[in-house]
Every structure is written in C-alpha cells, then in structure tokens.
Tab-separated table of C-alpha atoms in Angstrom:
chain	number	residue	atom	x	y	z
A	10	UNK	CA	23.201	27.716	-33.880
A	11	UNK	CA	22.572	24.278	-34.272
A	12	UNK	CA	23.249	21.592	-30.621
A	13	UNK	CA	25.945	20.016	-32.634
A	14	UNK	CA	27.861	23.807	-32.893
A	15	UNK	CA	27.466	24.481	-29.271
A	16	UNK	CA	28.548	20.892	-28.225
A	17	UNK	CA	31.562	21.539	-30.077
A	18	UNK	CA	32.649	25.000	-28.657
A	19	UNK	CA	32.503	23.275	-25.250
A	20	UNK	CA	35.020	20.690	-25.810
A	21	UNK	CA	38.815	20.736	-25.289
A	22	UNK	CA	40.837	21.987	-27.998
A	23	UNK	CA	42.553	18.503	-27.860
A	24	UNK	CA	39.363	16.668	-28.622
A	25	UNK	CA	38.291	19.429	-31.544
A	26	UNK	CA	41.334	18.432	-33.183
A	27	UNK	CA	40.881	15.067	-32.722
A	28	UNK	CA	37.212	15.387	-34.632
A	29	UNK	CA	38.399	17.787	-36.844
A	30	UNK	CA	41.106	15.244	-38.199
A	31	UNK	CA	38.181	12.379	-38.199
A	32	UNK	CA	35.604	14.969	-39.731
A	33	UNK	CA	38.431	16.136	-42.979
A	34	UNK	CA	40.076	12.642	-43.231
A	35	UNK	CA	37.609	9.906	-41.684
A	36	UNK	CA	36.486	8.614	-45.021
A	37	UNK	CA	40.127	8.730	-46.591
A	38	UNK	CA	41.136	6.459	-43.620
A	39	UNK	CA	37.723	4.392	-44.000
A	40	UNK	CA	38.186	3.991	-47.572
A	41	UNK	CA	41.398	2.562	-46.508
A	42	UNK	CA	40.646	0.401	-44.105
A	43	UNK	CA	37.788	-1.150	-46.275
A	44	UNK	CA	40.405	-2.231	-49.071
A	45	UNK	CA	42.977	-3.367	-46.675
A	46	UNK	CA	40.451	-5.594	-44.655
A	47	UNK	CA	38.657	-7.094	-47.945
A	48	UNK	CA	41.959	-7.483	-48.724
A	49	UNK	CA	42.895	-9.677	-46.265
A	50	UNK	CA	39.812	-11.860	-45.655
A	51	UNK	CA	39.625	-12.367	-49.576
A	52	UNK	CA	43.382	-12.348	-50.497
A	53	UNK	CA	42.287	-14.154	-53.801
A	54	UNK	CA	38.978	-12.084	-55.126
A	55	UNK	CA	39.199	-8.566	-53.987
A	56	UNK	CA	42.834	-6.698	-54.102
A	57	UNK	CA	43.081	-7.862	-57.925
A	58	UNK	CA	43.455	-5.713	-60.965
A	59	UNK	CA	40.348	-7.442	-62.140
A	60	UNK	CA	38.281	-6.815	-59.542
A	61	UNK	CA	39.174	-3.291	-58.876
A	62	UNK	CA	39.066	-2.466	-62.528
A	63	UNK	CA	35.331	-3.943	-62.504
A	64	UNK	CA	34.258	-1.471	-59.264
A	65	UNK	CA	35.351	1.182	-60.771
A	66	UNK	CA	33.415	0.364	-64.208
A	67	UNK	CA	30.680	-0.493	-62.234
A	68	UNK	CA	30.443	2.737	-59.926
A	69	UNK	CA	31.571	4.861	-62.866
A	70	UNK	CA	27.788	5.420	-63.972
A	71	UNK	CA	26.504	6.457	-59.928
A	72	UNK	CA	29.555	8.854	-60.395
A	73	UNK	CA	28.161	10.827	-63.427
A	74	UNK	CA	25.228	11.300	-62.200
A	75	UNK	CA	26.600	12.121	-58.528
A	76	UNK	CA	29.277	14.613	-59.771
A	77	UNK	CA	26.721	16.201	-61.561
A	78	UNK	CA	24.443	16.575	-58.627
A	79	UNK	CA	27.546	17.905	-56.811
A	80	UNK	CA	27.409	21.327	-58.451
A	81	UNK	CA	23.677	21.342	-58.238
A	82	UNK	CA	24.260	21.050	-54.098
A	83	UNK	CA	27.197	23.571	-54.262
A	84	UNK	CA	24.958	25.988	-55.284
A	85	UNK	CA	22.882	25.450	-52.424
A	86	UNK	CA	19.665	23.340	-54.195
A	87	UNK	CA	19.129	19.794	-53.961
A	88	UNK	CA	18.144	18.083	-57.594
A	89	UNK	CA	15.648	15.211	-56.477
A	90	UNK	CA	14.637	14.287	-60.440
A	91	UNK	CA	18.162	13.055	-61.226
A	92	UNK	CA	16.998	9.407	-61.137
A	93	UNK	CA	13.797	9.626	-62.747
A	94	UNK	CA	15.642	11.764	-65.178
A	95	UNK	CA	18.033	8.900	-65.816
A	96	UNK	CA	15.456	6.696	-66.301
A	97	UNK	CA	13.559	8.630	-69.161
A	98	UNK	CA	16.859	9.459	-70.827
A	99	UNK	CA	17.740	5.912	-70.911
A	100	UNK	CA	14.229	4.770	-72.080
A	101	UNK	CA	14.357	7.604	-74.594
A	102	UNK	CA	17.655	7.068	-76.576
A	103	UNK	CA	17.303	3.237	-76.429
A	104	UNK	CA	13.411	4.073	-78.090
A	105	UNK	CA	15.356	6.698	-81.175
A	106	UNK	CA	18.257	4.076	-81.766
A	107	UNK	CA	15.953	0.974	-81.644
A	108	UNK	CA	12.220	2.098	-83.031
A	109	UNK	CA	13.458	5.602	-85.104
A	110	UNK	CA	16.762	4.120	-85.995
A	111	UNK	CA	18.184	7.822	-85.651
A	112	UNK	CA	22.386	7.399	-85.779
A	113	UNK	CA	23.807	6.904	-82.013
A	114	UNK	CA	25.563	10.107	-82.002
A	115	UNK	CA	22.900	12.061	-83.451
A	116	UNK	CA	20.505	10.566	-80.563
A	117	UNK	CA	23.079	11.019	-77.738
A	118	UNK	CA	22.575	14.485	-78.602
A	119	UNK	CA	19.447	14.881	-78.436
A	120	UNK	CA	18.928	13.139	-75.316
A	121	UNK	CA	22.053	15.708	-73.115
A	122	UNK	CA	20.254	18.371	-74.897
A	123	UNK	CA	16.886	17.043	-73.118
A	124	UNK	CA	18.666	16.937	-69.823
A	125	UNK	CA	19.336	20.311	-69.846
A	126	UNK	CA	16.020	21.549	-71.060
A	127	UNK	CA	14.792	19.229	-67.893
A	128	UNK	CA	17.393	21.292	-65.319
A	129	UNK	CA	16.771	24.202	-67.173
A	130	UNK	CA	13.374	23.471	-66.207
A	131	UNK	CA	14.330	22.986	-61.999
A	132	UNK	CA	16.381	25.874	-62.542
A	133	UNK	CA	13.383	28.380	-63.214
A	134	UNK	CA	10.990	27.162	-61.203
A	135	UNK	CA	13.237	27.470	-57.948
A	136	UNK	CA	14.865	30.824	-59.052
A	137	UNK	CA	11.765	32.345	-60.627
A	138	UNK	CA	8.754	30.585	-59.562
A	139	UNK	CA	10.480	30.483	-55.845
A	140	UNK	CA	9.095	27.019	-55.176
A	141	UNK	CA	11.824	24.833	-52.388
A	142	UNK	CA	14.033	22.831	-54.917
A	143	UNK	CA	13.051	19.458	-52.655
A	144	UNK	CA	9.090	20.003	-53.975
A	145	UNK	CA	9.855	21.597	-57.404
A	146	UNK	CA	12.494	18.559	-58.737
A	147	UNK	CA	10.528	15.909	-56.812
A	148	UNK	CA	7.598	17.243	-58.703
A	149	UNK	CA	9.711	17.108	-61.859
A	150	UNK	CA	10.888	14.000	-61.210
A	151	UNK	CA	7.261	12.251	-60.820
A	152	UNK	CA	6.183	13.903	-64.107
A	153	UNK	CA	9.471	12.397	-65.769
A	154	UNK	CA	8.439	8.974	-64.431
A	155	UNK	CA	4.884	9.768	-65.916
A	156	UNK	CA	6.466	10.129	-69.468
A	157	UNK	CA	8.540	7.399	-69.284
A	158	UNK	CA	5.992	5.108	-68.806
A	159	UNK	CA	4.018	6.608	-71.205
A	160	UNK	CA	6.673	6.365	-73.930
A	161	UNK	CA	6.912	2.858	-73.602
A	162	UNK	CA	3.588	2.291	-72.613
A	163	UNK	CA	4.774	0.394	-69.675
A	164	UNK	CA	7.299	-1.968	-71.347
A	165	UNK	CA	10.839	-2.235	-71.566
A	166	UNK	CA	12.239	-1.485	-75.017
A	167	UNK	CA	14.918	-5.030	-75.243
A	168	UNK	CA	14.781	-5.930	-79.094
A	169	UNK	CA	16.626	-4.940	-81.679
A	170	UNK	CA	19.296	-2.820	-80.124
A	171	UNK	CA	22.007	-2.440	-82.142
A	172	UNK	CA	25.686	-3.507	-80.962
A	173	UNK	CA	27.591	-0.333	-81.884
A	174	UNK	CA	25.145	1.526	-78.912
A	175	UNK	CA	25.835	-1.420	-76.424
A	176	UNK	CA	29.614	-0.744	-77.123
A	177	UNK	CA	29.121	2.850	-75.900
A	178	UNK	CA	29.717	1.584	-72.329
A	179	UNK	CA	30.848	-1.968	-72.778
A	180	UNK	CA	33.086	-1.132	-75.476
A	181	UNK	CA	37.264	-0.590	-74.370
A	182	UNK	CA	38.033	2.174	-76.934
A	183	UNK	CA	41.314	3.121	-75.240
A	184	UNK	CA	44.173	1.099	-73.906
A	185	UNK	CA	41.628	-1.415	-73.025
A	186	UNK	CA	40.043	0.617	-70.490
A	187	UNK	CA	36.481	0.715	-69.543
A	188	UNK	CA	34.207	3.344	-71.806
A	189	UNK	CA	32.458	3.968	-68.435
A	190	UNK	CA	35.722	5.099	-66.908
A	191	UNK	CA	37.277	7.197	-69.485
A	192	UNK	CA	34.015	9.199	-69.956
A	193	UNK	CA	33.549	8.632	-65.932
A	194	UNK	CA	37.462	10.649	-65.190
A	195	UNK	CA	36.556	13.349	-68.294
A	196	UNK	CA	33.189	14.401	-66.547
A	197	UNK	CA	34.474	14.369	-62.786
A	198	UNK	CA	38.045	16.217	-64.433
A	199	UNK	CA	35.795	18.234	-66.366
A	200	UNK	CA	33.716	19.294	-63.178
A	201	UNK	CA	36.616	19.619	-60.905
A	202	UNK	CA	38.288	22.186	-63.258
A	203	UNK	CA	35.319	24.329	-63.659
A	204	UNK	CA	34.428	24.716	-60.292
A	205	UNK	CA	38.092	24.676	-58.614
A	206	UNK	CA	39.995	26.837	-61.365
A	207	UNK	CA	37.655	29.062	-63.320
A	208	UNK	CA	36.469	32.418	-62.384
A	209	UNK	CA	32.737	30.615	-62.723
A	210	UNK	CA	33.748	28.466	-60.546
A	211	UNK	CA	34.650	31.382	-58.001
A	212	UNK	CA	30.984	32.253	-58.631
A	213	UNK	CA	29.568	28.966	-57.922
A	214	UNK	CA	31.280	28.392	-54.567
A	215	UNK	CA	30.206	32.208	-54.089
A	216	UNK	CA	26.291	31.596	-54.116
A	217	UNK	CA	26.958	28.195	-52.306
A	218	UNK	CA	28.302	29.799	-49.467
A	219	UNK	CA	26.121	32.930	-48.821
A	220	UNK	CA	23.650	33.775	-51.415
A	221	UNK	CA	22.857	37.070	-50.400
A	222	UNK	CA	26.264	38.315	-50.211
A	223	UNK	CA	27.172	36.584	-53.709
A	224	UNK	CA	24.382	38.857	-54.952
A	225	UNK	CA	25.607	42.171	-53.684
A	226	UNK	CA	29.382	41.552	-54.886
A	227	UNK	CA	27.493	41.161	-58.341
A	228	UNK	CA	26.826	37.887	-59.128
A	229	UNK	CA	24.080	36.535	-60.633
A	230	UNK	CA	22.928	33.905	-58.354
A	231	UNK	CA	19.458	32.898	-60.608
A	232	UNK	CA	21.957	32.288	-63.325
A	233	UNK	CA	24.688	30.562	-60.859
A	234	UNK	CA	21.778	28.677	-59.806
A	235	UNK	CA	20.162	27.619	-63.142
A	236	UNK	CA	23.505	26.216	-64.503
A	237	UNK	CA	23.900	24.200	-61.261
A	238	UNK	CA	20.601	22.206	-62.293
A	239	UNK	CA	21.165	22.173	-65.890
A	240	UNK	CA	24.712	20.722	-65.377
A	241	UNK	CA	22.661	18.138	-62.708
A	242	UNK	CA	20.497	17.649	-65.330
A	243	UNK	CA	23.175	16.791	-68.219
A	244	UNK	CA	25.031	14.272	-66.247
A	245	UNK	CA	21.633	12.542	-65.530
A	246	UNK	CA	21.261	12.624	-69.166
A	247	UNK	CA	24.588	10.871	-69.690
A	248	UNK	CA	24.242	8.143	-67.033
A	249	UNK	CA	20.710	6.902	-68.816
A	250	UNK	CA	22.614	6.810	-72.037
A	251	UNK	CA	25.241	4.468	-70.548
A	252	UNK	CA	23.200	2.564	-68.287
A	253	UNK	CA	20.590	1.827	-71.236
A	254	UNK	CA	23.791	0.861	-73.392
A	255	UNK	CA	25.226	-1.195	-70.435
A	256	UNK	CA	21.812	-3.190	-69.440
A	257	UNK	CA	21.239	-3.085	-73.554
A	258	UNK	CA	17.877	-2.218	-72.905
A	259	UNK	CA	15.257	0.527	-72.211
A	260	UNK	CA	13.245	0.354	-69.094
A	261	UNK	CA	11.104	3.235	-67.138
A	262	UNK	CA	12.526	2.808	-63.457
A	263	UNK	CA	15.974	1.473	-64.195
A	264	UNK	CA	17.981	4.481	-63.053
A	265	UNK	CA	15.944	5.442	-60.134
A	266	UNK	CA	17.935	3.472	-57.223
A	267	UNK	CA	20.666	6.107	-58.978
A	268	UNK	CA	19.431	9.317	-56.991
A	269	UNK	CA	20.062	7.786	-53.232
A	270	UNK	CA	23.925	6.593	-54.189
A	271	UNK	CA	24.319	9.990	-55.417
A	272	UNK	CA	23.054	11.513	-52.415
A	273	UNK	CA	25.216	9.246	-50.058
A	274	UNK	CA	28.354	9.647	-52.468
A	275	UNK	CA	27.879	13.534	-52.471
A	276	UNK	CA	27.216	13.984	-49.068
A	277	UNK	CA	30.143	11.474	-47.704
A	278	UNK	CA	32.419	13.421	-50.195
A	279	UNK	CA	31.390	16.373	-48.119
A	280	UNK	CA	32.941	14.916	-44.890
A	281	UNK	CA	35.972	14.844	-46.684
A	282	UNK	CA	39.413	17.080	-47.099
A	283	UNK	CA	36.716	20.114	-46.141
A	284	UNK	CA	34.875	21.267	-43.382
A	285	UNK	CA	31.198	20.017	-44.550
A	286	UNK	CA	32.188	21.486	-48.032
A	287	UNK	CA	30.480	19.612	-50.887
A	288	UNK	CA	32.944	19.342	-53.687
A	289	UNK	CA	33.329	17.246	-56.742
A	290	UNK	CA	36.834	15.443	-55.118
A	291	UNK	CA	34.966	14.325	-51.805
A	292	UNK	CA	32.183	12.986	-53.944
A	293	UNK	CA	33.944	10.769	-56.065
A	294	UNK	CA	35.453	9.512	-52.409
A	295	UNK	CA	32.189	8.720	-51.192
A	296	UNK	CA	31.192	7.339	-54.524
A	297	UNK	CA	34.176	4.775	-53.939
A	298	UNK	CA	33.166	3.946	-50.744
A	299	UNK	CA	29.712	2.809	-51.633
A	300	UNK	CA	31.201	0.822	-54.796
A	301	UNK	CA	33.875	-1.081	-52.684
A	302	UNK	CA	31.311	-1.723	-49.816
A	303	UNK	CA	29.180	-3.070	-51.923
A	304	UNK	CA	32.012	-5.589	-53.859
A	305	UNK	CA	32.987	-6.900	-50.798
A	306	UNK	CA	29.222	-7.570	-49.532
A	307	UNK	CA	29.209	-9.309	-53.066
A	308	UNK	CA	32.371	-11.447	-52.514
A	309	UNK	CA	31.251	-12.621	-49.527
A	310	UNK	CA	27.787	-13.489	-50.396
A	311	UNK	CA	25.793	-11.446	-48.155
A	312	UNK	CA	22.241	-11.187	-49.082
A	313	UNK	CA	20.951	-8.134	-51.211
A	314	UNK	CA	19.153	-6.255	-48.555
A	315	UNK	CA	22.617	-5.658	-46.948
A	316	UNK	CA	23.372	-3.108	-49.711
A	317	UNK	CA	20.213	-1.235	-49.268
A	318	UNK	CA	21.000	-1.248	-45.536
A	319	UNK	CA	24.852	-0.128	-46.561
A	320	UNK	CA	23.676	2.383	-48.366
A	321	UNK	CA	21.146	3.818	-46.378
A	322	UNK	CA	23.657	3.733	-43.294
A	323	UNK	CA	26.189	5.533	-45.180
A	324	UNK	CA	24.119	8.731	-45.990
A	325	UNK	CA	22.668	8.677	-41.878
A	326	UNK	CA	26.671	8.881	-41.076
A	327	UNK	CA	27.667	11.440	-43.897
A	328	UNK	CA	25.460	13.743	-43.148
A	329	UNK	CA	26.188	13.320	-39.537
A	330	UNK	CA	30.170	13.954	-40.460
A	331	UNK	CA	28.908	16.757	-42.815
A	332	UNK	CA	27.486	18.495	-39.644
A	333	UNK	CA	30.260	17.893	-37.416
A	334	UNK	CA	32.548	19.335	-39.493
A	335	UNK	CA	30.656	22.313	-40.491
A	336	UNK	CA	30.210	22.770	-36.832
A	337	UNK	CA	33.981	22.575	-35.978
A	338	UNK	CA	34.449	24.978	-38.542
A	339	UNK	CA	32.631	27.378	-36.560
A	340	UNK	CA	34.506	27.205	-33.970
C-alpha cells in the first residue's frame, strides 16, 4: 500500500470528503477558474468566440493523439512512440502527396493503415515478447525517428504541397467550423462510445482494472491489449496527417513535443469525475486545460519557456491528483 493510501485512511472522514470532492472535481473547478480569471484580466482578447474557437482548433490535434493514448493507458500500457509516430506519419503522407503525387484520400489511407501496423507492432512485443511497454514503444519510437529522418534524408519536405491537402485541417467544411474540430469531436465521440457503451468496451475497462481476473472471466487480455496500442497508434497516425496539412509541410521531429501534452492531458483527465480512472471524458478536460493555459500565457506575452514549465507542472500535479484519488478510493 502506497504512503499516500495509508495517509489517507488516517484522516477524518470530513477531510476525505473534502479531497475526494477536490480529487473528482478539482480540474472542473480549475478549468473554471482559468476562463473566468483570463476573462477578467483580458476582457477584450480571451472570453471571445474568436479566441475560444481558435483554442479549441489549436488543441484539437494534442486531443487525437491524447484520446488515442487514453485507451492505450486504460488497458494498463503506456504508448511512448505516439510522437515519433506522429512525426513519421506526417513526414510520410506530406512525401506520397508531394513527391508520388498519390490522391489525398488514397494516401490518408495508407498512412492510418501504417499506424496500426506500428501499434500492432507495440502490441506484440509487450503481449508476446513480454518486454515493459515504457522500453518496447520507446524503442519503437527511436526507430520511427530513425526512418523519418531517413525518408527525408534530414530535410523538411515544404514545396509543392498541394492546397486541397492543406485544406484537410485548415479547410471549414461544415457550418464554418474548424476541420480539426469536427474530426477532433468524431474521434473523442467515437472513443467515448466504444469504451463507455459497448460490450468491448466492458472488456477494455476489464483488463485495465485487474488483468488477471479479466483473464479468468474469459477475456482475452493480449487481444484487449493489442487493440489498445493499435487504436494509440491510429490516432497518432491521424494527428501527423493534420499537423503536416496544418504546418503545410513535412518535417521529422514536428510532432514529437505531441507525446508529453498527451501524457499531461490523459493523466489530468484521470483526476477527474473518477477516482484516478483514466477515461476518454477526463482527458479531453485535461487537454483543455493545457490549451487555455497556454492562450492566456500567449495573451499576455509571457515568454515561451513558461509553457514548457506549464506543461511540465501540470503532469507533476495530475499524477499527484491521480494518486490521491486512487488512494481515497481505497478507503
């Protein structure tokens, strides 16, 4: 039992409830609080229709690739490559539009389909190969990196790009909304239905919370697993597609800052509604958080190293509400 567990049995039951309401809600209210206090010091930048509209096409990308890291993590694996992963895929389909002139869709294709070879790829050598998912997609990630550079020989692919593949994420296809939100609210819907209302979603949450026991009521936790990572890998996939089409370019490391927003966005979201629960709801909270903390840093002019130090603050105190409410939980 971890010191933060047996802390928390020795408190009053006024002051558990107390946490427990911080540890469920806390980002809610500090999601909140952020808007309303932006709001007020910058009356005329940040509570505009504008502005918000603009976070939420900005964040939508970190959000695709977070939600799909989400189901890799409710499984019980952590997907390290998903950045790297981004990286190649946007490097990739920018390289078949650009220098093989293959038809957008027909290259969007081919590049999902390569994201889920690549977390089909995590998925067996954790389940099958039984190496610790933090090695194995790490190690997957730094031979992605490899290829990526290799594929473009170490430059960025920036001429010739064709305008119908930039509008893929800065075009407005429907009622003038963002292309990076629509497709942003049909992969986090998408997600949320599948693991909150499907029997495989019952399964998921199953080998997330105990494994072993998953296994003996029947399930098949290598394949629970493996879809986990694929999934991961598919929304990596999809966020290098739209970040290549949104920077209108190909480039070997774009995506990589990607993998520690997602990690801070999934495990905020975990600190919130649930008990230290990761779940695709809670992530897109924590995504939001991160995207409006870093607007306001913007409207106020603070220097970039503020983000970074944002950012990395954020997933210090997420995992420490992650823990406290797991631990209250046990109480």
């Amino acid at each position: 039992m971890s010191d933060i567990a047996i802390s928390a049995r020795r408190l009053s039951p006024s002051t558990k409830a107390a946490l427990g309401i911080f540890a469920r809600y806390g980002t809610i209210i500090g999601l909140l609080a952020m808007i309303v206090t932006f709001s007020i010091l910058s009356p005329g930048a940040f509570p505009t229709v504008g502005n918000f509209t603009n976070v939420l096409n900005q964040a939508s990308l970190a959000m695709i690739i977070a939600g799909g890291l989400t189901l890799a993590v409710v499984v019980g694996e952590l997907d390290l490559s998903i950045g790297f992963a981004a990286s190649l895929h946007g490097i990739l389909i920018t390289g078949l539009v650009v220098h093989d002139k293959l038809p957008i869709p027909l290259a969007v294709i081919i590049v999902i389909a390569l994201g889920a070879v690549i977390g089909l790829v995590n998925g067996f050598i954790v389940t099958k190969v039984k190496v610790n998912s933090v090695i194995a997609t790490l190690g997957v990630g730094t031979i992605l990196t490899g290829l990526a550079f290799a594929y473009s020989a170490g430059v960025p692919i920036v001429a010739g790009v064709p305008e119908a593949f930039l509008q893929l994420s800065l075009g407005r296809w429907l009622f003038g909304i963002p292309n990076n939100i629509i497709v942003m609210i049909v992969v986090l819907g998408g997600l949320w239905v599948l693991v909150e209302r499907t029997p495989l979603g019952q399964e998921i949450q199953a080998v997330g919370g105990n494994a072993v026991a998953a296994r003996l009521a029947g399930v098949n936790v290598d394949r629970i697993k493996i879809l986990g990572f694929v999934i991961s890998g598919m929304c990596a996939a999809l966020t290098g597609i739209l970040l290549a089409s949104r920077l209108g370019s190909g480039t070997a490391s774009a995506a990589d800052s990607y993998l520690l927003t997602a990690f801070a966005a999934v495990f905020l979201g975990s600190a919130t509604l649930r008990d230290g629960e990761f779940h695709v709801l809670g992530t897109l909270v924590g995504a939001l958080i991160i995207a409006f903390g870093f607007n306001g840093l913007n409207i106020f002019g603070a220097p970039t190293f503020s983000q970074y130090v944002l950012q990395g603050a954020i997933l210090i105190i997420a995992v420490g509400m992650a823990s406290l409410g797991r631990s209250l939980a046990e109480r």
